[in-house]
Short mmCIF file of N, CA and C and ligand atoms in Angstrom, two decimals:
data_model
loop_
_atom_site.label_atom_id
_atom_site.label_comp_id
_atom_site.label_asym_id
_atom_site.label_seq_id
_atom_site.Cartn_x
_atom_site.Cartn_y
_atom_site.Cartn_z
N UNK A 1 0.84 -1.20 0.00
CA UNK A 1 0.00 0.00 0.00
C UNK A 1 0.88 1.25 0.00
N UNK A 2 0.20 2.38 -0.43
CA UNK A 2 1.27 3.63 -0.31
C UNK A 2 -0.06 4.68 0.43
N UNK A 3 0.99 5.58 1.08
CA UNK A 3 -0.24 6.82 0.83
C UNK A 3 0.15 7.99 -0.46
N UNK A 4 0.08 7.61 -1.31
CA UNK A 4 -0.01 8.23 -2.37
C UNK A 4 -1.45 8.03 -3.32
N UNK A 5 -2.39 9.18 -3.77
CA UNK A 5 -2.98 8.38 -3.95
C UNK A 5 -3.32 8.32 -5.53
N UNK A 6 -2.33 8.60 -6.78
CA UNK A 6 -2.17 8.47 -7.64
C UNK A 6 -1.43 7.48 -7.83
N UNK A 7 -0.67 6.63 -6.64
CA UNK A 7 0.21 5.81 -6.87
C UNK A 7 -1.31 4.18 -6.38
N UNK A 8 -1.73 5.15 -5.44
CA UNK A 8 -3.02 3.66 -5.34
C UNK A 8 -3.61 3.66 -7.02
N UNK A 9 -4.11 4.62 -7.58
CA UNK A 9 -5.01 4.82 -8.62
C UNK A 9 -3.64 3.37 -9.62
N UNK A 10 -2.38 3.68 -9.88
CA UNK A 10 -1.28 3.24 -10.77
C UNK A 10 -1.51 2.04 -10.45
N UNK A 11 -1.66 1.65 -9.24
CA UNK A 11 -1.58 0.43 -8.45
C UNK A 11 -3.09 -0.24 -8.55
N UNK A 12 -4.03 0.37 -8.90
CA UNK A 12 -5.48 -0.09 -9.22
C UNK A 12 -5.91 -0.69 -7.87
N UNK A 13 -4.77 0.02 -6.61
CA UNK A 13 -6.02 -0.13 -5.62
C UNK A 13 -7.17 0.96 -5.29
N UNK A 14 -6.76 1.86 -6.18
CA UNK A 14 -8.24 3.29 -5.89
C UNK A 14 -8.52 2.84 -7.30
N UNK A 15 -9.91 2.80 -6.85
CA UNK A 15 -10.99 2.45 -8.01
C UNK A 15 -10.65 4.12 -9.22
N UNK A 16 -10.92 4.16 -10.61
CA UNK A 16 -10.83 5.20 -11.15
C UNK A 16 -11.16 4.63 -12.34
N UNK A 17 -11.75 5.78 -13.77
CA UNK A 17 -11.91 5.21 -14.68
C UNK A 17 -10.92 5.60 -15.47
N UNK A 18 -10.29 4.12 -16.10
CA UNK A 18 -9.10 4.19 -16.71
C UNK A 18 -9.48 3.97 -17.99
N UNK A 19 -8.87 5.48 -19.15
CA UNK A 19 -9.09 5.27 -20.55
C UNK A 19 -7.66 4.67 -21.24
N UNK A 20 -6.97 4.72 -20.37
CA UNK A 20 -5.71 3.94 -21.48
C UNK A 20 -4.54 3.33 -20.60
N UNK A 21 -3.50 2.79 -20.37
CA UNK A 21 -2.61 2.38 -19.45
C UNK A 21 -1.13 1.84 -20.58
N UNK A 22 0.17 1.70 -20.57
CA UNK A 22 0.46 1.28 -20.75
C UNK A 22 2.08 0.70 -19.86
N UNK A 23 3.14 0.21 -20.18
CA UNK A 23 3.78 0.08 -18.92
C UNK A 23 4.61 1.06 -18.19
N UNK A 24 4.50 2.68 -18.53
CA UNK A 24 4.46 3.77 -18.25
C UNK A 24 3.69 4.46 -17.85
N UNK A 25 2.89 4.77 -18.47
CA UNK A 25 1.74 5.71 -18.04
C UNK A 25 0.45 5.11 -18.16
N UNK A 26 -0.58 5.59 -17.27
CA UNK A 26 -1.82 5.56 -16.93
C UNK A 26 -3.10 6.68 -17.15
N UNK A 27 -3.64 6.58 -17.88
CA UNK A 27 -4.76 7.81 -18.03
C UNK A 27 -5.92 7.51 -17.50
N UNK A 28 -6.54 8.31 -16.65
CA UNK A 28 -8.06 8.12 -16.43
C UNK A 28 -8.93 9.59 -16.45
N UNK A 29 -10.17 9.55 -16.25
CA UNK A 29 -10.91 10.62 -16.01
C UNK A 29 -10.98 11.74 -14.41
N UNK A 30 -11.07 12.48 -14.54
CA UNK A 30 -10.82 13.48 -13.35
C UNK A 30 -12.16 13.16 -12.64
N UNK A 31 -12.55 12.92 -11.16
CA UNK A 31 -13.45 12.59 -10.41
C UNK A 31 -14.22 13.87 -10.43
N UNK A 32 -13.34 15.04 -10.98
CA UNK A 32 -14.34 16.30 -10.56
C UNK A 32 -14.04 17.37 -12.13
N UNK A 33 -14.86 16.88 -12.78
CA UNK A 33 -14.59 17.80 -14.19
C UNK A 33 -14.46 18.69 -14.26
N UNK A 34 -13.80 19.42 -14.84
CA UNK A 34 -13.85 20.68 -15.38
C UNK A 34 -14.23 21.53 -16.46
N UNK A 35 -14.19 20.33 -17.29
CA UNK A 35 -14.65 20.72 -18.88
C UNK A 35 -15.38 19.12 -19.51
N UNK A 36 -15.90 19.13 -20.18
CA UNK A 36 -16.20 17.95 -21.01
C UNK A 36 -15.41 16.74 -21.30
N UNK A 37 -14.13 17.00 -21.64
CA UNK A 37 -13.34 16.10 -21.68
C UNK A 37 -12.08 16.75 -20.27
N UNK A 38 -11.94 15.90 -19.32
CA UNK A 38 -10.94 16.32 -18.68
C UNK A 38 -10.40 14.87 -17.98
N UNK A 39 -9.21 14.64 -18.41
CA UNK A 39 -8.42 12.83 -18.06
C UNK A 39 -7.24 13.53 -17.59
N UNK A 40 -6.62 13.10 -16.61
CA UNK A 40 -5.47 12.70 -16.30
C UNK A 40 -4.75 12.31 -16.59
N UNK A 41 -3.44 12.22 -17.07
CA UNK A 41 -2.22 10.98 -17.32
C UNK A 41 -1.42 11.15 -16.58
N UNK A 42 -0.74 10.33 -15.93
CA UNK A 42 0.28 10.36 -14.84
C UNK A 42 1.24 9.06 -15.09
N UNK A 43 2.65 9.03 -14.99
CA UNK A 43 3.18 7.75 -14.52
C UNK A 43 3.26 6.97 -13.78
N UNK A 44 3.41 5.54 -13.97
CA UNK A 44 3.23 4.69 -13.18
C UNK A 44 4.16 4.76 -11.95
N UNK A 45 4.90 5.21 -11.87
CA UNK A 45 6.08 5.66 -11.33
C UNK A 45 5.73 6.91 -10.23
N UNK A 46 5.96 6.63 -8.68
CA UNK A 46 5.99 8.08 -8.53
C UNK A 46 7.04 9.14 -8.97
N UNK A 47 6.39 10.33 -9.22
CA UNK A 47 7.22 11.59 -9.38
C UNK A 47 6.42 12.76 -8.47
N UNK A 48 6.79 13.42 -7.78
CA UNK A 48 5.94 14.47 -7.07
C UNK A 48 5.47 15.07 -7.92
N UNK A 49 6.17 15.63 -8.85
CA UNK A 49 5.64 16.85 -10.10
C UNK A 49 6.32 16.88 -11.05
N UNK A 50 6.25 18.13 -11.80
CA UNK A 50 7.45 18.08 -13.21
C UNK A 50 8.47 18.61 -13.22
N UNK A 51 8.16 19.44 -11.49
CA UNK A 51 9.58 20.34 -10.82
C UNK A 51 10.36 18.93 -10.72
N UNK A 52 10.04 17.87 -10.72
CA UNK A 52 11.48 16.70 -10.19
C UNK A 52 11.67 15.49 -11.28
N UNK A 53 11.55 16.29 -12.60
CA UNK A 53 11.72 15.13 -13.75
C UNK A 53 13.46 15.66 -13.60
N UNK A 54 14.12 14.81 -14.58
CA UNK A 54 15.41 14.84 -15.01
C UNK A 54 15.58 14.47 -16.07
N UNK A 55 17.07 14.72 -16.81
CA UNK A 55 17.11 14.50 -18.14
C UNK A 55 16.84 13.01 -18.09
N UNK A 56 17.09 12.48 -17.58
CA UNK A 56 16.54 10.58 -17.46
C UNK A 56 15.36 10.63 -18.15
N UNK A 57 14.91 11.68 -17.15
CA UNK A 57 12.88 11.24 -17.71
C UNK A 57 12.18 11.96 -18.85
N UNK A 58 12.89 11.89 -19.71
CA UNK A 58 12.90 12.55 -21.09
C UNK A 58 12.09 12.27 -21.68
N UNK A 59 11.93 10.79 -21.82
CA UNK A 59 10.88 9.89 -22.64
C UNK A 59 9.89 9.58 -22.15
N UNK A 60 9.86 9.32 -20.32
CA UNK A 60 8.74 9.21 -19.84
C UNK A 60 7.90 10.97 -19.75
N UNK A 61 8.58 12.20 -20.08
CA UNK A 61 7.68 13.31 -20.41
C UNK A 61 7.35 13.24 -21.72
N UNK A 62 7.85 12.94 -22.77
CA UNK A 62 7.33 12.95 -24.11
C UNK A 62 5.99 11.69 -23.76
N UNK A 63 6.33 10.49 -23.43
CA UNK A 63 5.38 9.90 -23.54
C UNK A 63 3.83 10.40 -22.85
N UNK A 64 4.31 11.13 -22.16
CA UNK A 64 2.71 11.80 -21.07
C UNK A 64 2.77 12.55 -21.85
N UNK A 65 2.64 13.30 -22.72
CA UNK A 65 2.55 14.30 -23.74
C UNK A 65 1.71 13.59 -24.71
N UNK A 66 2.59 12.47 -25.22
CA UNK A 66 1.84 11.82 -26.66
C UNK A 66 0.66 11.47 -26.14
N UNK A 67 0.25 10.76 -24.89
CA UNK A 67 -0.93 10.14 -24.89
C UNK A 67 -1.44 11.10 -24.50
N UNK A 68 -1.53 12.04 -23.86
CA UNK A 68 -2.33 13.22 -23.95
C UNK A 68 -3.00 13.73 -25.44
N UNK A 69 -2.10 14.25 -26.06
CA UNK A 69 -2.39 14.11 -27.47
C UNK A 69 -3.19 12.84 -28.38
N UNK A 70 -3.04 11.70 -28.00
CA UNK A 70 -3.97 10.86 -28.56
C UNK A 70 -5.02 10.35 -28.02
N UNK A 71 -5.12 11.18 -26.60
CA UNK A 71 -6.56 11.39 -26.04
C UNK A 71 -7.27 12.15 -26.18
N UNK A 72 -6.62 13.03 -26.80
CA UNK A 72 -7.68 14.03 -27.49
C UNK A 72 -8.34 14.00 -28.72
N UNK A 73 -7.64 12.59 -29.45
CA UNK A 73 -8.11 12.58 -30.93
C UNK A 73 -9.24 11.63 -30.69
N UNK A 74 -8.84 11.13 -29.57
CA UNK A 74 -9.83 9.54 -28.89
C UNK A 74 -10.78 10.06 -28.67
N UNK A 75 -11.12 11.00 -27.81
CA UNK A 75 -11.98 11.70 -27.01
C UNK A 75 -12.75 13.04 -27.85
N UNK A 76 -12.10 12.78 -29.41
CA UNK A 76 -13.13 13.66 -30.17
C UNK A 76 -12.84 15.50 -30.09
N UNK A 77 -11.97 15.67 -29.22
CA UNK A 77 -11.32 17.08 -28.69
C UNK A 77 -10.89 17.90 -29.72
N UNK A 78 -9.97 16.85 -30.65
CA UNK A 78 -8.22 17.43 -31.05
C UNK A 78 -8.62 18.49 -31.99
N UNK A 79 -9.91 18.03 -32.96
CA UNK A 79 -10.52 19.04 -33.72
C UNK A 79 -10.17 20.46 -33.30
N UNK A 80 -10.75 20.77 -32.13
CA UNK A 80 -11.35 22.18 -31.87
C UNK A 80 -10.10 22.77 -30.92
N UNK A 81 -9.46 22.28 -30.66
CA UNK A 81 -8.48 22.52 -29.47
C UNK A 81 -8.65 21.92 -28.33
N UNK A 82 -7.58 21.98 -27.42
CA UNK A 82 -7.76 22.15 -25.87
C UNK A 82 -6.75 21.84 -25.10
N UNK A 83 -6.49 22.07 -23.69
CA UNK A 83 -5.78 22.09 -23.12
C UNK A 83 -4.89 21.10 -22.62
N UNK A 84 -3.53 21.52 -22.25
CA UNK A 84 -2.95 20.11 -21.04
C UNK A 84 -2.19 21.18 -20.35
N UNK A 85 -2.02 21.05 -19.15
CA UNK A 85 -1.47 21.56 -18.00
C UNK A 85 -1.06 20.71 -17.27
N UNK A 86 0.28 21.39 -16.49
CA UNK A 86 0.34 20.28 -15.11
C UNK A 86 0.99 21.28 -14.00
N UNK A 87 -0.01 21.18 -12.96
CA UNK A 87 0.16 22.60 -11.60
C UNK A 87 1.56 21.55 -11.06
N UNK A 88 2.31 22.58 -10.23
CA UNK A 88 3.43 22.76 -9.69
C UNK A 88 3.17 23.60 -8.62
N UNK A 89 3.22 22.63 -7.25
CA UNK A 89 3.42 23.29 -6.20
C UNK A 89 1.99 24.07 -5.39
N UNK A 90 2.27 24.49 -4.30
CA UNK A 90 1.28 25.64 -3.87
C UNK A 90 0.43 26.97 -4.87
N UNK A 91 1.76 27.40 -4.80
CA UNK A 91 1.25 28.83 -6.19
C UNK A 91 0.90 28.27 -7.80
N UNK A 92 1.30 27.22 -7.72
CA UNK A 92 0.77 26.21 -9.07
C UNK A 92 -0.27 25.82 -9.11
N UNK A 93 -1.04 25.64 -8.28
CA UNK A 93 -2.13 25.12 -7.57
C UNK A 93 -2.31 23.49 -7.86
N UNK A 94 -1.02 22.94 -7.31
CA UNK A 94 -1.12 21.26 -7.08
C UNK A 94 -2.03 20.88 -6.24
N UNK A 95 -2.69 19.79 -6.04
CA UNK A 95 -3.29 19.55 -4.56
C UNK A 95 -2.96 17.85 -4.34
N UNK A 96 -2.86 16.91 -5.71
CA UNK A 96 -2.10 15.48 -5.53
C UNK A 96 -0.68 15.89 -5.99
N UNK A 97 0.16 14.80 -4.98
CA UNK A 97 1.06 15.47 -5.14
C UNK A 97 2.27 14.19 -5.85
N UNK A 98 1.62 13.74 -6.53
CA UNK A 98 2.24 12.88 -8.17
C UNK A 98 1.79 13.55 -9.54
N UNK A 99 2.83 13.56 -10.11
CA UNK A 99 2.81 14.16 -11.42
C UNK A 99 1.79 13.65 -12.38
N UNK A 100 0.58 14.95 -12.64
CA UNK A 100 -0.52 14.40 -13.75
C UNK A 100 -0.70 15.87 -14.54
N UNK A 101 -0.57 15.13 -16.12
CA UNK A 101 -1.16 16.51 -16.81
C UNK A 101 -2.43 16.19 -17.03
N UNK A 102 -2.64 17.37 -16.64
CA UNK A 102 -4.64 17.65 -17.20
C UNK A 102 -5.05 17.82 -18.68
N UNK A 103 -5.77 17.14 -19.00
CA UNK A 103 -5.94 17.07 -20.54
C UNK A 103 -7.60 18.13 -20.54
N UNK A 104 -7.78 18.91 -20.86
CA UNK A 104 -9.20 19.66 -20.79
C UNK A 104 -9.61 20.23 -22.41
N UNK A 105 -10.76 19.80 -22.29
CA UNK A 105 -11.31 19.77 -23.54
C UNK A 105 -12.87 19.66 -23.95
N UNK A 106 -13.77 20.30 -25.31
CA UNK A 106 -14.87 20.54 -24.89
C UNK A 106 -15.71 21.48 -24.56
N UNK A 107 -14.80 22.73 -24.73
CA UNK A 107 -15.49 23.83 -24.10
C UNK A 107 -14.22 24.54 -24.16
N UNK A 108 -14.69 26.11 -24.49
CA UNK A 108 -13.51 27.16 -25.21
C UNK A 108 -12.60 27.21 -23.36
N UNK A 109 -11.93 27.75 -23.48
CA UNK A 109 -10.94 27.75 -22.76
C UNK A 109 -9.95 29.55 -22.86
N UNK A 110 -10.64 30.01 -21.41
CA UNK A 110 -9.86 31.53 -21.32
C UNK A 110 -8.52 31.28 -21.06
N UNK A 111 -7.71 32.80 -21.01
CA UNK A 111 -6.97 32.87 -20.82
C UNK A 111 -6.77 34.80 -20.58
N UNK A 112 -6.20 34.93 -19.39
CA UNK A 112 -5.06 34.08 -18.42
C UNK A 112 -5.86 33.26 -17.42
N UNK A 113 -5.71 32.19 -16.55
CA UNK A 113 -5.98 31.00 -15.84
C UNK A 113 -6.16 31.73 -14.56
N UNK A 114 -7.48 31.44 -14.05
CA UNK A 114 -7.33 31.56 -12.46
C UNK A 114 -6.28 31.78 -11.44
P1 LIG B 201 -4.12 19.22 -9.14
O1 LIG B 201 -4.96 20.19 -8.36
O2 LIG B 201 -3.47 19.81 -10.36
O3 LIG B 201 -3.12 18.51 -8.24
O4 LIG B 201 -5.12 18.15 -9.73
C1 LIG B 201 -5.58 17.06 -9.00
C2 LIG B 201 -6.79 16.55 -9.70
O5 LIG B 201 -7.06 15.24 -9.24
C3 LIG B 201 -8.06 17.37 -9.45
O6 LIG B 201 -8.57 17.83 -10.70
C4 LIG B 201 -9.00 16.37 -8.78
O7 LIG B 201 -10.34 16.53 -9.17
C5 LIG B 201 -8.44 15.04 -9.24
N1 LIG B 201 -8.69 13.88 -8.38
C6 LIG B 201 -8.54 13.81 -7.04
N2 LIG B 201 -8.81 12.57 -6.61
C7 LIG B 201 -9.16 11.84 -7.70
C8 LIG B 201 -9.54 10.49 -7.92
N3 LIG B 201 -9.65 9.60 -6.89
N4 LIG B 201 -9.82 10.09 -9.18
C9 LIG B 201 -9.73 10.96 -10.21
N5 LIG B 201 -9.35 12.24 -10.07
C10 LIG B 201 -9.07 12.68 -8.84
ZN1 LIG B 202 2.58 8.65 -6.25
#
């Protein structure tokens, strides 16, 4: 068990709905939407955030990138646009504290961000 709880979600002991997995990364849906399409991808791996990748994890950031990107073509998004983010920290406004980009999509999208 961990108390992490993106690392339970990796670990498929927290129930979640998972749209894709592979032996890197994990995508599922956000428990609390924000937009129409809004999934998660995170590695299987803990990482606190993207403040603590390294050149090591080069490929495991491209890869959370790509499937982001081919969740949006999945998910009918890629057409129109939309977002991926990933908060960093307090003033980032993190609140789990394993590395997930937000995929948001579905609905126009302002800017500048809360
Ligand atoms: P952040 O605030 O950037 O750290 O994002 C954390 C995200 O995780 C929020 O959008 C939450 O709604 C989402 N979240 C928290 N717990 C769960 C869970 N058990 N399953 C799916 N999403 C979750
Ligand atoms: Zn974790």
């Amino acid at each position: 068990m961990t108390d992490c709880l993106f690392c339970g979600v990796a670990a498929r002991d927290v129930p979640a709905d998972v749209v894709f997995e592979d032996d890197l990364v994990l995508a599922f849906r956000d428990i609390n939407p924000q937009a129409p399409t809004h999934i998660l991808v995170i590695p299987r791996r803990h990482v606190g955030s993207a403040a603590e990748l390294t050149p090591a994890d080069d490929p495991l950031w491209a890869r959370l990138l790509h499937v982001a990107q081919q969740l949006a073509i999945a998910d009918g998004v890629a057409a129109d646009g939309y977002r991926v983010v990933t908060n960093i920290g307090r003033d980032g406004g993190q609140t789990v504290g394993h590395l997930h980009l937000h995929l948001l999509g579905g609905r126009h999208m302002t800017w500048p961000p809360g």
